[in-house]
PDB file of C-alpha atoms in Angstrom:
ATOM      1  CA  MET A   1      26.539 106.905 123.292  1.00  0.00           C
ATOM      2  CA  THR A   2      29.906 105.589 124.492  1.00  0.00           C
ATOM      3  CA  PHE A   3      33.261 107.608 124.104  1.00  0.00           C
ATOM      4  CA  GLY A   4      36.444 105.792 123.531  1.00  0.00           C
ATOM      5  CA  GLN A   5      35.181 102.262 123.840  1.00  0.00           C
ATOM      6  CA  PRO A   6      37.352  99.291 123.282  1.00  0.00           C
ATOM      7  CA  ARG A   7      36.079  96.236 121.027  1.00  0.00           C
ATOM      8  CA  ILE A   8      33.537  94.100 123.452  1.00  0.00           C
ATOM      9  CA  GLY A   9      32.693  91.292 121.466  1.00  0.00           C
ATOM     10  CA  ASN A  10      32.587  89.425 118.158  1.00  0.00           C
ATOM     11  CA  ALA A  11      30.921  89.990 114.708  1.00  0.00           C
ATOM     12  CA  ALA A  12      27.945  87.901 116.002  1.00  0.00           C
ATOM     13  CA  PHE A  13      27.811  90.038 119.346  1.00  0.00           C
ATOM     14  CA  ALA A  14      28.220  93.270 117.568  1.00  0.00           C
ATOM     15  CA  SER A  15      25.172  92.159 115.113  1.00  0.00           C
ATOM     16  CA  PHE A  16      22.829  91.302 118.187  1.00  0.00           C
ATOM     17  CA  PHE A  17      23.837  94.322 119.902  1.00  0.00           C
ATOM     18  CA  LYS A  18      22.898  96.299 116.532  1.00  0.00           C
ATOM     19  CA  LYS A  19      19.500  94.525 116.501  1.00  0.00           C
ATOM     20  CA  TYR A  20      18.779  95.244 120.173  1.00  0.00           C
ATOM     21  CA  LEU A  21      20.255  99.004 120.285  1.00  0.00           C
ATOM     22  CA  PRO A  22      19.960 100.154 116.957  1.00  0.00           C
ATOM     23  CA  HIS A  23      20.544 103.917 117.493  1.00  0.00           C
ATOM     24  CA  ALA A  24      23.790 103.404 119.761  1.00  0.00           C
ATOM     25  CA  ILE A  25      26.717 105.622 118.719  1.00  0.00           C
ATOM     26  CA  ARG A  26      30.502 105.256 119.707  1.00  0.00           C
ATOM     27  CA  VAL A  27      32.288 108.577 119.575  1.00  0.00           C
ATOM     28  CA  THR A  28      36.075 107.580 118.845  1.00  0.00           C
ATOM     29  CA  HIS A  29      38.518 110.557 118.741  1.00  0.00           C
ATOM     30  CA  GLY A  30      41.622 111.166 116.828  1.00  0.00           C
ATOM     31  CA  HIS A  31      44.492 108.929 117.727  1.00  0.00           C
ATOM     32  CA  ASP A  32      42.764 107.106 120.834  1.00  0.00           C
ATOM     33  CA  ILE A  33      44.341 103.902 121.813  1.00  0.00           C
ATOM     34  CA  VAL A  34      41.522 102.454 123.606  1.00  0.00           C
ATOM     35  CA  PRO A  35      39.115 101.944 120.568  1.00  0.00           C
ATOM     36  CA  HIS A  36      41.904  99.509 118.976  1.00  0.00           C
ATOM     37  CA  LEU A  37      41.991  97.601 121.853  1.00  0.00           C
ATOM     38  CA  PRO A  38      41.577  94.238 121.431  1.00  0.00           C
ATOM     39  CA  PRO A  39      43.236  94.392 118.155  1.00  0.00           C
ATOM     40  CA  TYR A  40      41.494  93.766 114.853  1.00  0.00           C
ATOM     41  CA  PHE A  41      42.434  91.058 112.739  1.00  0.00           C
ATOM     42  CA  SER A  42      41.065  91.428 109.300  1.00  0.00           C
ATOM     43  CA  PHE A  43      42.193  87.801 108.151  1.00  0.00           C
ATOM     44  CA  PHE A  44      39.829  86.466 110.597  1.00  0.00           C
ATOM     45  CA  PRO A  45      36.823  88.694 110.666  1.00  0.00           C
ATOM     46  CA  GLN A  46      34.287  86.214 112.449  1.00  0.00           C
ATOM     47  CA  LYS A  47      36.751  85.347 115.115  1.00  0.00           C
ATOM     48  CA  THR A  48      38.220  88.555 116.036  1.00  0.00           C
ATOM     49  CA  TYR A  49      36.713  91.512 118.217  1.00  0.00           C
ATOM     50  CA  HIS A  50      34.463  93.844 116.628  1.00  0.00           C
ATOM     51  CA  HIS A  51      32.830  96.938 116.983  1.00  0.00           C
ATOM     52  CA  PHE A  52      29.248  97.498 117.057  1.00  0.00           C
ATOM     53  CA  PRO A  53      28.055 100.124 114.633  1.00  0.00           C
ATOM     54  CA  ARG A  54      27.591 103.342 114.724  1.00  0.00           C
ATOM     55  CA  GLU A  55      30.796 105.212 114.871  1.00  0.00           C
ATOM     56  CA  VAL A  56      31.278 109.203 114.853  1.00  0.00           C
ATOM     57  CA  TRP A  57      35.035 109.828 114.499  1.00  0.00           C
ATOM     58  CA  VAL A  58      36.090 113.138 115.730  1.00  0.00           C
ATOM     59  CA  HIS A  59      39.252 114.226 114.421  1.00  0.00           C
ATOM     60  CA  ASN A  60      41.502 117.110 113.168  1.00  0.00           C
ATOM     61  CA  VAL A  61      41.854 118.046 109.352  1.00  0.00           C
ATOM     62  CA  GLY A  62      43.839 120.777 108.017  1.00  0.00           C
ATOM     63  CA  LEU A  63      47.472 121.812 107.476  1.00  0.00           C
ATOM     64  CA  GLY A  64      49.871 124.105 109.480  1.00  0.00           C
ATOM     65  CA  SER A  65      48.035 126.701 111.443  1.00  0.00           C
ATOM     66  CA  LEU A  66      44.509 126.103 109.792  1.00  0.00           C
ATOM     67  CA  VAL A  67      43.469 123.067 111.755  1.00  0.00           C
ATOM     68  CA  TYR A  68      39.677 122.141 112.460  1.00  0.00           C
ATOM     69  CA  SER A  69      37.881 119.452 114.002  1.00  0.00           C
ATOM     70  CA  VAL A  70      35.525 117.047 111.915  1.00  0.00           C
ATOM     71  CA  GLU A  71      32.849 114.796 113.097  1.00  0.00           C
ATOM     72  CA  GLN A  72      32.720 112.035 110.681  1.00  0.00           C
ATOM     73  CA  ILE A  73      30.012 109.726 110.441  1.00  0.00           C
ATOM     74  CA  CYS A  74      31.162 106.324 109.351  1.00  0.00           C
ATOM     75  CA  ASP A  75      29.584 103.356 107.695  1.00  0.00           C
ATOM     76  CA  ASP A  76      27.458 101.001 109.453  1.00  0.00           C
ATOM     77  CA  SER A  77      30.009  98.055 109.659  1.00  0.00           C
ATOM     78  CA  GLY A  78      31.313  99.022 113.024  1.00  0.00           C
ATOM     79  CA  GLU A  79      34.752  98.686 111.624  1.00  0.00           C
ATOM     80  CA  ASP A  80      34.970 101.285 109.008  1.00  0.00           C
ATOM     81  CA  PRO A  81      38.501 101.448 107.487  1.00  0.00           C
ATOM     82  CA  SER A  82      38.140 105.322 106.490  1.00  0.00           C
ATOM     83  CA  CYS A  83      37.371 106.116 110.077  1.00  0.00           C
ATOM     84  CA  CYS A  84      39.041 105.457 113.690  1.00  0.00           C
ATOM     85  CA  ARG A  85      40.963 102.443 112.064  1.00  0.00           C
ATOM     86  CA  SER A  86      42.452 104.596 109.187  1.00  0.00           C
ATOM     87  CA  VAL A  87      44.995 105.816 112.043  1.00  0.00           C
ATOM     88  CA  SER A  88      47.483 104.106 114.585  1.00  0.00           C
ATOM     89  CA  GLY A  89      45.746 104.085 117.997  1.00  0.00           C
ATOM     90  CA  SER A  90      48.730 105.611 120.048  1.00  0.00           C
ATOM     91  CA  SER A  91      47.245 108.182 122.048  1.00  0.00           C
ATOM     92  CA  VAL A  92      46.397 107.999 125.688  1.00  0.00           C
ATOM     93  CA  GLN A  93      45.567 111.873 125.541  1.00  0.00           C
ATOM     94  CA  ASP A  94      43.388 111.520 122.838  1.00  0.00           C
ATOM     95  CA  HIS A  95      41.544 108.997 125.187  1.00  0.00           C
ATOM     96  CA  ILE A  96      41.185 111.665 127.751  1.00  0.00           C
ATOM     97  CA  TYR A  97      39.830 114.252 126.127  1.00  0.00           C
ATOM     98  CA  TYR A  98      36.571 113.874 123.974  1.00  0.00           C
ATOM     99  CA  LEU A  99      34.660 117.032 122.353  1.00  0.00           C
ATOM    100  CA  GLY A 100      36.691 119.492 124.599  1.00  0.00           C
ATOM    101  CA  VAL A 101      35.514 117.737 127.635  1.00  0.00           C
ATOM    102  CA  SER A 102      38.174 116.172 130.210  1.00  0.00           C
ATOM    103  CA  MET A 103      36.888 112.528 130.760  1.00  0.00           C
ATOM    104  CA  HIS A 104      39.337 111.533 133.385  1.00  0.00           C
ATOM    105  CA  ALA A 105      38.425 111.027 136.928  1.00  0.00           C
ATOM    106  CA  GLU A 106      39.634 113.556 139.852  1.00  0.00           C
ATOM    107  CA  ALA A 107      40.460 110.393 141.875  1.00  0.00           C
ATOM    108  CA  TRP A 108      41.338 106.798 141.109  1.00  0.00           C
ATOM    109  CA  SER A 109      38.552 105.606 142.939  1.00  0.00           C
ATOM    110  CA  SER A 110      35.558 107.087 140.875  1.00  0.00           C
ATOM    111  CA  CYS A 111      34.515 108.757 137.449  1.00  0.00           C
ATOM    112  CA  ARG A 112      32.343 111.705 138.766  1.00  0.00           C
ATOM    113  CA  ILE A 113      31.327 112.550 135.144  1.00  0.00           C
ATOM    114  CA  VAL A 114      28.889 109.281 135.469  1.00  0.00           C
ATOM    115  CA  MET A 115      28.868 108.651 139.009  1.00  0.00           C
ATOM    116  CA  ASP A 116      28.192 112.229 140.687  1.00  0.00           C
ATOM    117  CA  TYR A 117      25.344 113.596 138.875  1.00  0.00           C
ATOM    118  CA  SER A 118      25.468 116.840 141.296  1.00  0.00           C
ATOM    119  CA  LYS A 119      28.539 117.925 139.540  1.00  0.00           C
ATOM    120  CA  LEU A 120      26.656 117.514 135.960  1.00  0.00           C
ATOM    121  CA  ARG A 121      25.398 120.802 134.629  1.00  0.00           C
ATOM    122  CA  TYR A 122      23.289 121.367 131.525  1.00  0.00           C
ATOM    123  CA  ARG A 123      22.081 124.157 129.449  1.00  0.00           C
ATOM    124  CA  MET A 124      20.203 124.588 126.284  1.00  0.00           C
ATOM    125  CA  ASP A 125      21.886 126.558 123.498  1.00  0.00           C
ATOM    126  CA  ILE A 126      19.873 128.697 121.119  1.00  0.00           C
ATOM    127  CA  ASN A 127      19.475 125.897 118.617  1.00  0.00           C
ATOM    128  CA  GLY A 128      17.742 123.527 121.212  1.00  0.00           C
ATOM    129  CA  ASN A 129      20.867 121.361 121.709  1.00  0.00           C
ATOM    130  CA  ILE A 130      21.727 120.391 125.360  1.00  0.00           C
ATOM    131  CA  VAL A 131      25.073 121.305 126.130  1.00  0.00           C
ATOM    132  CA  LEU A 132      26.717 119.053 129.211  1.00  0.00           C
ATOM    133  CA  SER A 133      29.466 119.995 131.619  1.00  0.00           C
ATOM    134  CA  LYS A 134      30.898 118.830 134.830  1.00  0.00           C
ATOM    135  CA  HIS A 135      32.045 122.372 135.362  1.00  0.00           C
ATOM    136  CA  LEU A 136      30.314 124.466 138.028  1.00  0.00           C
ATOM    137  CA  GLY A 137      30.972 127.801 136.289  1.00  0.00           C
ATOM    138  CA  LEU A 138      29.227 126.770 132.890  1.00  0.00           C
ATOM    139  CA  SER A 139      27.695 130.043 131.367  1.00  0.00           C
ATOM    140  CA  GLY A 140      24.270 130.379 129.978  1.00  0.00           C
ATOM    141  CA  ASP A 141      20.873 131.514 131.084  1.00  0.00           C
ATOM    142  CA  LEU A 142      19.239 127.985 131.279  1.00  0.00           C
ATOM    143  CA  GLU A 143      21.920 126.477 133.674  1.00  0.00           C
ATOM    144  CA  HIS A 144      20.479 123.594 135.347  1.00  0.00           C
ATOM    145  CA  SER A 145      21.647 120.745 137.720  1.00  0.00           C
ATOM    146  CA  ASP A 146      19.653 117.201 138.025  1.00  0.00           C
ATOM    147  CA  GLN A 147      18.537 118.235 141.389  1.00  0.00           C
TER     148      GLN A 147
END
């Protein structure tokens, strides 16, 4: 599972990737700029950079004060025009926050959410889902670290 991943290969690469990692998921958020890079050129579909499938697009819907977050499962093309590609990729802020978690590193030299597992906490909710957090004050009876 990746969060805010850019396009990393052409259509042949995306097909190869899907064959060997069929359960991979790319999570995209709102107007995140990074999944729109490098740009997708629909008039050269075999020559342009292409996302591998499956995308889950997290975005807000609603009107006025009634706004809520939706997780939309996209088609199996990797470039579903009704998902992340349906909006302009113009937000750095949408790249920094995914599912309410700040993905930025505390220092320029490292990404502690990935590299420093002693800071990562997890717990299991009442439905059996694993909830991850890099915040030390995670509440819950079943709080654990990886140590």
